[in-house]
Amino acid sequence: MQLETATIKTIADTIGLSLTTVSRVLNGVAKKYRISKATEERVLAEADRLGYIPNQAARNLRLKKSFAIGLVIPNLANPFFANIVSVVNQVLHERGYSVILTDCNEEEKLEIEAVNALSARNMDGMIVIPSGRGKKHLELLRQKRTPVVFIDRYFEDLAIPYVATNHYDGALKITEYLIANGHRKIACLQGSNHVMPNIKRVQGYIDAMKGHGHDPFYIGGNGFTFESGYLETKLLMQRSERPTAILALSDTILLGSLKALAEDGYRVPEDISIATFDNSVYLDFLACPVTSVSQPVTDIATIAIKLLLDKIEQQSTSGLTEQEKILISPAIIYRSSIASIP
Amino acid sequence: MQLETATIKTIADTIGLSLTTVSRVLNGVAKKYRISKATEERVLAEADRLGYIPNQAARNLRLKKSFAIGLVIPNLANPFFANIVSVVNQVLHERGYSVILTDCNEEEKLEIEAVNALSARNMDGMIVIPSGRGKKHLELLRQKRTPVVFIDRYFEDLAIPYVATNHYDGALKITEYLIANGHRKIACLQGSNHVMPNIKRVQGYIDAMKGHGHDPFYIGGNGFTFESGYLETKLLMQRSERPTAILALSDTILLGSLKALAEDGYRVPEDISIATFDNSVYLDFLACPVTSVSQPVTDIATIAIKLLLDKIEQQSTSGLTEQEKILISPAIIYRSSIASIP
DNA sequence: TCTAGTTGCACAATCGATTATTCTTTGTAC
DNA sequence: GTACAAAGAATAATCGATTGTGCAACTAGA
């Protein structure tokens, strides 16, 4: 077997035709250029025999198109993001695109580097879940006319489409459910306080409380992490006035919170009720299964890709329409972690 | 601001030098080609002013090097794989490589397509966790001299390096621990029975049983999935002779198994003991925290990348040495899911 | 002053694929 | 028999970066 990789030239030489003809056949435009059936078949047969695979770098250079989509996400170790990547990846591959991934570890510096690196690789489009609050590198993409879509996290003042859960709505509903169950002292353990999902969720919590005539009881924490949930819960339970319920704004926060509660001997839901976001699969199997806001991951990913591919294929230069700001209302999955209190 | 992307030609034209000189300065080989300090500075200043980013497709084509590593994995939704990808991604980006990801959804067909697509993109190297049992597409990579390293799953008869947990050892130890706690009727719920980790784990289970004079009690299941764990446990508990312990060969299987046990009213560990693999973070928070074999994900990923980059950078054409078949013994994390029985 | 060597930079080919343009041959109509 | 059209395929430029080789201009030593 030949060690040399076959190129269009290899094929052209072995069957004595020009590069042009071979290229046209392989691109399926033989008819358009009146290439005879016989020639077409000879080319195809030879390409097959040599195991020809077109060099993408050459195509990319010539066509200024990479057939690749860049994916920039905060942290793959978080199952919620991993799920999004999984779905996005699958759909894009079906559509013939490669996926170039970067995990930014929630650091803005890495995010900027990633966006620039992807830009150098001529991405046909990008899907970004921003880690930081900086926008300059993202605006530069618009100048370069690279289509971008945000998932989950977004900037409202940027003319870049986004698809996300209606975080506000989810938080509002689940807080109202807690209130309906008699809770007043509901503590909210938040994530990174500069990202949109967190801002909206906190606002939902606040509005639900106020809407029912209560002041927000407590808002603390500063990251979508296990550690933040753990520390914040420890602090929380040492206050003179303890909460009757905790609303964790992510599953990672929840696990930390549960660990703190368990260490201090609090039982769920007897001693304290708890609710969370994200609805990871293991919530059903915890000591006490936890009620959760369930984000429609598959829908979000699918819609985002549709938006992106539309932009890529039409290159519509029109401004941002309302249809490109999409929020999907989440469902709430009821489990046994919330007790009714008088 | 200019909308056109700056190229080397742009820079050369605006300061009146040749492409050659600009390229050499930007590649940091100015000294080698005796380019004056003054010229060098003019070039750098202009590149900076124009926000020049080298076109990777052009470099890739010319250098036959993509500065990218292909990653082929079975399923990102599985936290174990997501963690691997997270670590791999981070280390590679530090080293200046991009990561091109494909999730194969555990399908061999997708795996083959992915490997070919990555090959067309001239990957400098690839890290593969095979989904299927086919090897032809992987052998073709050796012909093309693309360095490859397997992680977690591997083929012993292929001259391709691998880094994995010592699955056999892990299964042996945890089974012996169950035996030491008085268990004899230990059921083993397996994953995909054609992949190496599963084969080795099952063998460890069998050898531990036999080593202590017992016949393997039960081996069932056929996938690293929630469903397999659930169904198999339902079947298992309907047998006339019930197990006193279950060894789930992954966390996903575990969750399914726990659901089945809970539905039928069995308590862990009072009615039945249970142990698992993977040590996901949520194991601590289950109704009964579950004892688990903990795979050294970070170590595995780090070593695999070291092997790969060594191969890429030296292009050592030497055969596979023993040092390129690396198995790391896992630790066991003891929790309360295993009861001592008389 | 002349030669040999050094300094500073440019020419042009190359990587593989695409494509507008051009060229040749064959067929057809009057 | 001439003119012209259509069929079938080739020439050559192009995308952006890299690099072996070549060529002035200048310097230093004899």
XYZ file of C-alpha atoms (C1' of nucleotides) in Angstrom:
744
model
C 0.000 0.000 0.000
C 1.231 3.475 -0.770
C 2.491 5.536 2.088
C 2.102 8.796 0.275
C -1.210 10.482 0.723
C -3.180 10.705 -2.484
C -3.893 14.180 -3.810
C -5.866 15.397 -6.764
C -2.610 15.518 -8.661
C -1.917 11.861 -7.964
C -5.256 10.956 -9.427
C -4.874 13.230 -12.426
C -1.456 11.829 -13.239
C -2.341 8.173 -12.979
C -5.278 8.471 -15.324
C -3.814 11.169 -17.542
C -6.309 13.957 -17.018
C -5.945 17.469 -15.710
C -6.392 18.610 -12.134
C -9.343 20.659 -13.249
C -11.311 17.727 -14.495
C -10.581 15.602 -11.467
C -11.530 18.379 -9.113
C -14.795 18.967 -10.934
C -15.783 15.353 -10.847
C -14.986 15.058 -7.165
C -17.008 18.153 -6.434
C -20.022 16.704 -8.176
C -20.166 19.403 -10.825
C -19.206 17.117 -13.707
C -22.494 17.748 -15.506
C -22.224 21.465 -15.264
C -18.892 21.374 -17.061
C -19.926 18.726 -19.586
C -17.512 16.053 -18.464
C -18.309 12.733 -20.064
C -19.798 9.924 -18.061
C -16.830 7.713 -18.918
C -14.310 10.208 -17.610
C -16.325 10.771 -14.501
C -16.350 7.115 -13.693
C -12.652 6.694 -14.275
C -11.934 9.516 -11.860
C -14.254 8.224 -9.185
C -12.857 4.714 -9.461
C -9.303 5.931 -9.141
C -10.100 8.190 -6.223
C -11.669 5.275 -4.473
C -8.773 2.972 -5.248
C -6.255 5.401 -3.822
C -8.360 6.143 -0.780
C -8.353 9.814 -1.639
C -9.256 12.208 1.164
C -9.265 15.908 0.232
C -6.823 18.033 2.167
C -8.968 20.300 4.288
C -6.264 22.871 4.837
C -6.031 23.463 1.099
C -9.796 23.739 0.736
C -9.993 25.979 3.738
C -7.343 28.275 2.327
C -8.842 28.447 -1.106
C -12.498 28.629 -0.147
C -12.056 30.699 2.991
C -14.308 28.232 4.673
C -13.269 25.697 7.275
C -16.363 23.569 7.655
C -15.737 23.845 11.352
C -17.586 25.429 14.234
C -15.776 26.702 17.296
C -17.179 25.924 20.715
C -16.109 27.964 23.704
C -17.396 26.823 27.052
C -16.615 27.573 30.677
C -16.062 24.127 32.112
C -16.596 20.655 30.765
C -16.450 19.052 34.169
C -19.847 20.621 34.811
C -22.383 18.071 33.537
C -24.716 20.778 32.325
C -22.119 22.117 29.896
C -20.949 18.641 28.990
C -24.484 17.814 27.979
C -24.745 20.870 25.810
C -21.474 20.034 24.107
C -22.614 16.487 23.565
C -25.784 17.537 21.800
C -24.161 20.324 19.802
C -21.385 18.031 18.697
C -23.763 15.370 17.510
C -25.977 17.667 15.485
C -23.087 19.508 13.889
C -21.370 16.332 12.798
C -24.556 15.213 11.126
C -24.479 18.464 9.204
C -20.908 17.883 8.101
C -19.139 20.298 10.407
C -16.207 19.576 12.661
C -16.257 20.925 16.175
C -13.309 22.668 17.722
C -13.656 22.814 21.447
C -12.166 24.980 24.126
C -12.758 24.685 27.823
C -11.960 28.037 29.430
C -11.993 26.914 33.010
C -14.256 29.891 33.748
C -11.363 32.277 33.053
C -11.864 35.317 30.865
C -8.229 35.331 29.822
C -8.501 31.832 28.392
C -11.765 32.768 26.724
C -10.146 35.638 24.853
C -7.245 33.458 23.760
C -9.646 30.793 22.638
C -11.733 33.157 20.568
C -8.646 34.538 18.856
C -7.219 31.092 18.175
C -10.512 30.010 16.650
C -10.623 33.166 14.611
C -7.187 32.353 13.182
C -8.552 29.000 12.146
C -11.305 30.662 10.115
C -14.242 29.162 11.912
C -17.408 29.222 9.851
C -19.255 30.028 13.041
C -18.933 29.926 16.790
C -21.028 28.951 19.754
C -19.964 30.652 22.916
C -20.890 30.340 26.552
C -18.974 33.303 27.915
C -16.933 32.876 31.068
C -16.101 36.508 31.586
C -17.809 39.819 31.251
C -15.553 41.213 28.538
C -17.097 41.667 25.109
C -14.439 43.233 22.938
C -13.137 39.959 21.520
C -16.684 38.976 20.689
C -17.419 42.207 18.910
C -14.321 41.713 16.801
C -15.885 38.523 15.507
C -18.790 40.483 14.131
C -16.376 42.656 12.236
C -14.795 39.593 10.745
C -18.335 38.537 9.887
C -18.055 35.305 11.809
C -21.527 34.250 12.931
C -21.790 33.735 16.667
C -24.538 32.431 18.910
C -24.572 32.459 22.701
C -25.936 29.579 24.685
C -27.072 29.812 28.282
C -25.080 32.901 29.149
C -25.470 36.063 27.096
C -25.197 39.815 26.915
C -28.433 41.633 26.342
C -26.791 44.718 24.893
C -24.822 42.903 22.212
C -26.287 42.291 18.771
C -25.471 38.614 19.031
C -28.265 36.043 19.097
C -28.712 33.876 22.144
C -30.653 30.851 23.244
C -31.085 30.143 26.911
C -33.373 28.872 29.577
C -35.716 31.493 30.936
C -33.778 31.548 34.156
C -35.909 34.270 35.668
C -39.060 32.282 35.102
C -37.565 29.107 36.552
C -36.399 30.826 39.703
C -39.691 32.672 40.072
C -41.730 29.502 39.821
C -39.675 27.374 42.144
C -39.516 30.133 44.738
C -43.272 30.543 44.549
C -43.613 26.804 45.036
C -41.542 27.055 48.207
C -43.678 29.960 49.371
C -46.814 28.001 48.609
C -45.467 25.313 50.893
C -45.322 27.776 53.742
C -41.679 28.805 53.515
C -40.732 32.391 54.189
C -37.135 32.108 55.239
C -35.746 30.981 51.924
C -32.013 31.367 51.393
C -30.673 31.739 47.889
C -27.187 30.351 47.185
C -25.990 31.960 44.014
C -23.338 31.226 41.402
C -21.006 33.621 39.601
C -22.708 36.917 40.173
C -21.707 38.512 36.892
C -23.202 35.960 34.512
C -26.665 36.380 33.088
C -28.206 33.095 34.247
C -27.276 33.887 37.802
C -28.465 37.484 37.602
C -31.812 36.393 36.201
C -32.268 33.592 38.701
C -31.528 35.846 41.623
C -33.960 38.406 40.233
C -36.596 35.691 39.924
C -36.059 34.753 43.553
C -36.270 38.360 44.684
C -39.393 39.108 42.670
C -41.157 35.995 43.917
C -40.421 36.932 47.493
C -41.463 40.534 47.051
C -44.461 39.582 44.997
C -45.783 37.712 48.004
C -44.960 40.444 50.416
C -41.709 39.049 51.809
C -38.255 40.492 51.834
C -35.579 38.339 50.237
C -34.264 36.387 53.204
C -30.654 35.805 52.202
C -28.493 35.851 49.116
C -24.945 34.521 49.307
C -22.249 32.607 47.489
C -20.101 33.533 44.543
C -19.603 30.670 42.132
C -21.243 27.637 40.590
C -19.064 25.389 42.653
C -19.236 22.706 45.264
C -17.021 24.780 47.547
C -19.204 27.843 47.371
C -22.263 25.778 48.290
C -20.470 24.145 51.166
C -19.001 27.279 52.707
C -22.077 29.367 52.245
C -24.283 26.771 53.887
C -21.934 26.496 56.844
C -22.140 30.264 57.297
C -25.859 30.306 56.739
C -26.628 27.757 59.406
C -24.652 29.645 61.995
C -26.822 32.710 61.724
C -29.161 33.487 64.536
C -32.122 33.203 62.219
C -31.907 29.990 60.229
C -33.662 29.407 56.923
C -36.408 26.832 56.503
C -35.480 26.317 52.886
C -32.471 26.656 50.605
C -32.605 27.429 46.905
C -29.330 26.354 45.311
C -28.819 27.941 41.922
C -26.971 24.935 40.496
C -26.459 21.248 41.130
C -22.839 21.760 42.027
C -23.831 24.279 44.693
C -26.477 21.835 45.878
C -23.986 19.027 46.497
C -21.776 21.309 48.565
C -24.758 22.509 50.514
C -25.952 18.975 51.185
C -22.543 18.007 52.455
C -22.537 20.912 54.916
C -26.055 20.083 56.093
C -25.203 16.413 56.555
C -22.084 17.244 58.545
C -24.056 19.372 60.920
C -26.789 16.794 61.307
C -29.615 18.529 59.484
C -32.066 16.223 57.728
C -33.737 17.005 54.414
C -36.624 17.743 54.278
C -37.469 17.323 57.976
C -35.118 20.016 59.245
C -34.730 22.022 56.087
C -36.162 21.985 52.583
C -34.019 22.339 49.499
C -34.427 22.952 45.781
C -31.993 23.352 42.923
C -31.368 24.020 39.241
C -30.106 21.806 36.382
C -31.822 18.519 37.218
C -28.833 16.207 36.907
C -29.657 12.553 36.618
C -28.395 11.686 40.083
C -30.875 13.941 41.881
C -33.291 11.038 41.988
C -30.853 8.960 43.971
C -29.740 11.317 46.672
C -30.521 10.629 50.300
C -33.511 12.809 49.677
C -34.408 13.263 45.989
C -34.251 16.963 45.232
C -36.852 19.113 43.470
C -35.223 20.917 40.582
C -35.675 23.318 37.712
C -34.981 21.299 34.585
C -33.243 23.094 31.743
C -34.242 22.016 28.243
C -30.700 21.280 27.124
C -31.528 19.476 23.920
C -33.943 22.159 22.769
C -31.515 24.918 23.542
C -28.675 23.275 21.686
C -30.809 22.397 18.691
C -32.248 25.868 18.314
C -28.877 27.498 18.743
C -27.407 25.413 15.967
C -30.305 26.193 13.702
C -29.782 29.899 14.246
C -26.082 29.565 13.635
C -26.348 27.514 10.482
C -28.977 29.860 9.114
C -26.604 32.731 9.586
C -23.751 30.833 8.013
C -25.668 29.666 5.026
C -27.541 32.824 4.216
C -24.980 35.251 5.483
C -27.896 37.492 6.280
C -26.389 40.765 7.286
C -29.618 42.021 8.707
C -29.641 43.195 12.279
C -30.695 41.194 15.263
C -34.359 40.402 15.153
C -36.481 39.551 18.120
C -36.554 35.969 17.002
C -32.880 35.721 17.674
C -33.253 36.325 21.385
C -34.728 33.090 22.555
C -35.616 32.157 26.105
C -37.191 28.797 26.830
C -39.220 28.324 29.966
C -38.021 25.410 32.054
C -40.077 22.717 33.713
C -39.917 21.967 37.396
C -39.340 18.383 38.450
C -40.996 17.772 41.782
C -39.312 15.442 44.223
C -39.442 15.007 47.974
C -36.978 17.583 49.211
C -39.531 20.229 50.024
C -41.629 19.908 53.154
C -44.860 21.778 53.779
C -44.632 23.883 56.875
C -47.435 25.609 58.691
C -11.097 50.052 11.605
C -10.258 47.882 8.625
C -12.621 45.081 7.795
C -10.098 43.209 5.720
C -8.055 40.700 7.603
C -4.386 41.565 7.700
C -2.008 39.160 6.015
C 1.718 39.057 5.716
C 1.325 40.752 2.372
C -0.575 43.626 3.931
C 2.236 44.202 6.351
C 4.936 43.847 3.712
C 3.201 46.331 1.441
C 2.530 48.996 4.009
C 6.132 49.113 5.168
C 7.697 48.356 1.819
C 9.475 45.111 2.586
C 9.225 41.637 1.122
C 7.019 38.840 2.342
C 10.118 36.883 3.203
C 11.425 39.414 5.646
C 8.097 39.892 7.352
C 7.578 36.187 7.687
C 11.018 35.670 9.156
C 10.575 38.374 11.735
C 7.199 37.049 12.760
C 8.622 33.569 13.100
C 11.315 34.815 15.417
C 14.140 33.829 13.117
C 15.184 37.370 12.307
C 18.647 36.870 13.773
C 19.291 33.734 11.833
C 18.691 35.587 8.590
C 20.547 38.701 9.617
C 17.597 41.038 9.590
C 18.420 44.368 11.205
C 17.001 45.349 14.540
C 15.366 48.390 12.983
C 13.559 46.355 10.341
C 12.462 43.819 12.891
C 10.898 46.483 15.030
C 9.099 48.094 12.151
C 7.579 44.760 11.210
C 6.497 43.924 14.724
C 4.975 47.329 15.247
C 3.006 47.112 12.038
C 1.812 43.590 12.749
C 0.606 44.757 16.096
C -1.087 47.813 14.680
C -2.995 45.772 12.118
C -3.917 43.098 14.632
C -2.304 40.479 12.464
C -3.291 36.872 13.142
C -1.571 34.262 10.948
C -3.878 32.217 8.793
C -3.676 28.713 10.170
C -4.953 27.055 7.035
C -2.064 28.466 5.070
C 0.480 27.433 7.669
C -1.105 24.029 7.929
C -0.914 23.556 4.183
C 2.634 24.701 3.853
C 4.040 23.074 6.982
C 1.941 19.945 6.885
C 1.272 20.562 10.507
C -1.989 21.678 12.014
C -1.071 22.430 15.617
C -4.202 20.537 16.488
C -4.900 17.298 18.300
C -7.946 15.211 17.502
C -9.977 13.779 20.358
C -12.330 10.896 19.726
C -14.456 9.814 22.636
C -17.481 7.609 23.140
C -19.835 9.890 25.011
C -19.443 13.274 26.595
C -22.560 12.924 28.668
C -20.662 10.391 30.724
C -18.911 12.428 33.416
C -15.899 10.155 33.382
C -15.174 10.974 29.747
C -16.100 14.614 30.205
C -13.500 14.848 32.927
C -10.863 13.336 30.718
C -11.672 15.766 27.946
C -11.566 18.650 30.378
C -8.078 17.789 31.568
C -6.745 16.936 28.116
C -8.116 20.141 26.696
C -6.559 22.276 29.353
C -3.087 20.779 29.094
C -3.045 20.851 25.301
C -4.075 24.469 25.125
C -1.244 25.352 27.454
C 1.080 23.670 25.006
C -0.305 25.655 22.092
C -2.451 23.016 20.467
C -6.080 23.275 19.500
C -8.391 20.406 20.298
C -10.815 19.014 17.775
C -13.435 16.949 19.488
C -15.761 14.228 18.347
C -18.333 12.451 20.452
C -19.109 9.103 18.818
C -22.144 8.253 20.852
C -20.571 4.811 21.411
C -21.087 3.981 17.727
C -18.298 2.418 15.709
C -19.577 3.935 12.489
C -19.287 7.437 13.866
C -15.869 6.611 15.226
C -14.589 5.625 11.802
C -16.028 8.743 10.210
C -14.489 10.856 12.931
C -11.048 9.355 12.525
C -11.155 9.902 8.771
C -12.387 13.453 9.111
C -9.610 14.221 11.545
C -7.123 12.592 9.248
C -8.237 14.893 6.429
C -7.558 17.803 8.712
C -3.968 16.704 9.194
C -4.048 16.272 12.922
C -0.620 16.384 14.474
C -1.760 13.664 16.805
C -4.857 11.954 18.105
C -6.161 10.729 21.412
C -8.749 8.026 21.025
C -11.082 6.229 23.357
C -12.435 3.614 20.959
C -16.167 2.951 20.886
C -16.047 -0.087 18.651
C -13.904 -3.101 18.146
C -12.734 -2.257 14.628
C -9.094 -1.365 14.229
C -8.549 -0.842 10.525
C -9.113 2.908 10.579
C -6.679 3.173 13.457
C -4.010 1.189 11.692
C -4.333 3.495 8.705
C -3.298 6.337 10.950
C -0.009 4.598 11.642
C 0.610 4.415 7.934
C 0.008 8.110 7.657
C 2.435 8.436 10.584
C -0.089 10.230 12.746
C 0.800 9.612 16.370
C -2.056 8.110 18.364
C -2.539 7.315 22.020
C -5.408 5.400 23.556
C -6.918 6.411 26.837
C -8.957 4.107 29.050
C -9.932 1.659 26.320
C -7.265 -0.012 24.225
C -6.264 -2.930 22.064
C -3.435 -5.041 23.409
C -2.453 -6.399 20.019
C -2.037 -3.021 18.327
C 1.298 -1.218 18.358
C -0.393 1.913 19.691
C 0.485 3.234 23.137
C -2.163 3.382 25.790
C -2.711 4.799 29.229
C -5.474 3.413 31.382
C -6.536 2.509 34.849
C -5.479 -0.948 35.887
C -9.049 -2.093 35.663
C -8.205 -5.668 36.559
C -6.502 -4.607 39.723
C -9.341 -2.335 40.754
C -11.955 -5.012 40.277
C -9.821 -7.604 42.027
C -9.301 -5.424 45.081
C -12.863 -4.292 45.482
C -14.184 -7.812 45.037
C -11.736 -9.079 47.638
C -12.938 -6.368 49.964
C -16.491 -7.593 49.529
C -15.329 -11.151 50.182
C -13.451 -10.027 53.277
C -16.735 -8.610 54.512
C -18.286 -12.023 54.301
C -19.973 -11.768 50.907
C -20.032 -14.820 48.660
C -23.043 -14.102 46.478
C -21.620 -11.129 44.633
C -23.295 -10.166 41.369
C -21.292 -8.335 38.738
C -23.165 -5.881 36.485
C -21.010 -5.289 33.475
C -20.776 -2.642 30.752
C -20.094 -3.078 27.051
C -18.632 -6.538 26.941
C -16.266 -5.887 24.047
C -14.286 -3.026 25.513
C -11.079 -3.602 27.368
C -11.951 -1.894 30.658
C -15.005 -4.104 30.988
C -13.155 -7.267 30.031
C -10.426 -6.576 32.556
C -12.844 -5.653 35.307
C -14.883 -8.778 34.816
C -11.703 -10.831 34.840
C -10.665 -9.191 38.094
C -14.011 -10.069 39.593
C -13.753 -13.670 38.409
C -10.200 -14.114 39.613
C -10.981 -12.655 43.020
C -13.885 -15.050 43.433
C -11.937 -18.070 42.257
C -8.878 -17.044 44.217
C -10.942 -17.399 47.363
C -12.490 -20.643 46.328
C -15.835 -19.324 45.096
C -17.484 -19.580 41.736
C -18.420 -16.271 40.129
C -21.972 -15.807 41.314
C -23.484 -13.865 38.427
C -22.375 -11.742 35.511
C -24.968 -9.788 33.536
C -25.685 -6.566 31.702
C -24.455 -5.241 28.408
C -23.664 -1.548 28.491
C -22.368 1.260 30.638
C -25.855 2.655 30.913
C -28.479 3.499 33.446
C -30.943 1.239 31.636
C -28.686 -1.786 31.712
C -28.172 -1.374 35.452
C -31.873 -0.999 36.059
C -33.044 -3.949 33.987
C -30.323 -6.273 35.119
C -31.000 -5.553 38.770
C -34.707 -6.190 38.308
C -33.890 -9.563 36.768
C -31.283 -10.324 39.350
C -33.553 -9.794 42.305
C -36.171 -12.102 40.902
C -33.863 -15.078 40.910
C -34.418 -17.762 43.495
C -31.006 -17.173 44.933
C -30.478 -13.491 45.574
C -27.093 -11.797 45.860
C -25.876 -10.219 49.068
C -23.795 -7.713 47.141
C -23.720 -6.026 43.751
C -20.607 -4.838 41.990
C -21.596 -2.256 39.363
C -18.867 -1.713 36.818
C -19.682 1.982 36.326
C -21.496 4.833 38.031
C -24.155 4.922 35.373
C -24.915 1.252 35.950
C -24.949 1.952 39.660
C -27.662 4.602 39.414
C -29.886 2.282 37.420
C -29.317 -0.485 39.884
C -30.100 1.748 42.856
C -33.345 2.829 41.244
C -34.414 -0.797 40.784
C -33.482 -1.663 44.358
C -35.356 1.342 45.736
C -38.464 0.504 43.734
C -38.520 -2.968 45.157
C -37.942 -1.797 48.690
C -34.406 -3.074 49.243
C -32.289 -0.969 51.549
C -28.570 -0.372 51.107
C -26.582 -1.695 52.893
C -29.014 -3.443 55.257
C -30.598 -5.668 52.608
C -27.868 -5.620 50.046
C -24.363 -4.187 49.728
C -23.171 -2.345 46.657
C -19.922 -1.079 45.149
C -19.063 0.695 41.929
C -16.419 2.193 39.635
C -15.576 5.783 38.617
C -16.133 7.570 41.919
C -18.263 10.437 40.635
C -18.574 13.352 42.976
C -22.201 12.663 43.820
C -21.510 9.237 45.335
C -20.981 10.911 48.673
C -24.501 12.287 48.657
C -26.570 9.295 47.725
C -29.073 7.837 50.161
C -26.249 5.531 51.115
C -22.793 6.777 50.058
C -21.266 4.157 47.796
C -17.820 2.592 47.996
C -16.063 3.001 44.664
C -12.939 2.347 42.656
C -11.512 5.773 41.886
C -9.840 6.195 38.512
C -6.879 8.569 38.406
C -8.273 10.707 35.617
C -5.831 13.572 35.860
C -2.818 11.287 35.912
C -4.066 9.286 32.979
C -4.735 12.345 30.865
C -1.448 13.984 31.743
C 0.632 10.922 30.965
C -1.213 10.274 27.726
C -0.506 13.787 26.513
C 3.122 13.493 27.458
C 3.410 10.305 25.416
C 1.642 11.886 22.492
C 3.645 15.088 22.442
C 6.872 13.125 22.750
C 5.919 11.169 19.676
C 4.939 14.294 17.795
C 8.012 16.240 18.647
C 10.611 13.543 18.178
C 8.809 11.612 15.509
C 10.540 8.595 16.948
C 9.790 5.815 14.539
C 10.894 3.221 17.027
C 8.508 0.434 17.858
C 6.251 0.296 20.850
C 8.252 0.003 24.007
C 6.967 -1.416 27.221
C 6.885 2.071 28.661
C 4.163 2.976 26.256
C 1.701 0.518 27.732
C 0.793 2.181 30.945
C -1.664 0.955 33.540
C -2.219 2.918 36.699
C -3.562 1.186 39.768
C -6.671 2.850 41.137
C -7.476 3.664 44.741
C -10.602 2.473 46.468
C -12.726 5.044 48.248
C -14.478 3.414 51.145
C -17.969 4.570 52.017
C -20.873 2.993 53.864
C -22.548 0.909 51.166
C -20.933 -2.385 52.154
C -22.190 -4.261 55.191
C -20.272 -6.993 56.971
C -22.194 -10.223 57.001
C -21.459 -13.319 59.041
C 42.673 49.861 -5.276
C 41.213 45.229 -5.308
C 39.388 40.920 -3.425
C 37.030 38.253 0.025
C 33.785 38.193 3.234
C 29.732 39.972 5.626
C 25.317 42.287 6.066
C 20.558 42.855 4.702
C 17.051 41.568 2.188
C 14.290 39.748 -2.100
C 12.906 36.103 -5.737
C 10.356 32.444 -6.658
C 8.858 27.758 -5.771
C 5.840 25.231 -2.903
C 1.815 23.140 -0.136
C -3.335 21.084 -2.436
C -7.623 22.490 -4.108
C -10.692 25.580 -6.808
C -12.278 28.026 -10.883
C -12.498 31.733 -14.609
C -10.879 31.563 -18.917
C -9.188 29.515 -22.999
C -8.356 26.040 -26.299
C -9.187 22.027 -29.305
C -11.999 18.762 -31.433
C -16.141 17.038 -33.202
C -20.674 17.604 -34.918
C -24.215 20.102 -37.478
C -26.686 23.271 -40.482
C -27.154 25.645 -44.717
C -17.762 23.115 -48.290
C -17.861 26.708 -44.947
C -19.373 28.601 -40.566
C -20.559 28.059 -36.184
C -21.976 25.767 -31.977
C -21.414 22.505 -28.545
C -18.722 19.140 -26.138
C -14.732 17.982 -23.526
C -10.814 19.154 -21.271
C -6.484 22.060 -20.172
C -3.970 26.496 -18.597
C -2.935 29.270 -15.163
C -4.078 32.311 -11.309
C -5.282 32.198 -6.569
C -5.673 31.500 -1.334
C -1.516 32.920 2.754
C 2.608 31.426 4.680
C 7.316 29.345 4.474
C 12.090 28.827 2.886
C 16.281 27.483 -0.189
C 18.836 30.202 -2.888
C 20.494 34.388 -4.934
C 22.102 39.043 -5.180
C 23.357 43.656 -4.109
C 25.872 46.832 -1.099
C 29.089 47.548 2.217
C 33.396 46.557 5.078
C 37.977 45.159 6.020
C 42.393 43.564 5.031
C 46.334 43.325 1.704
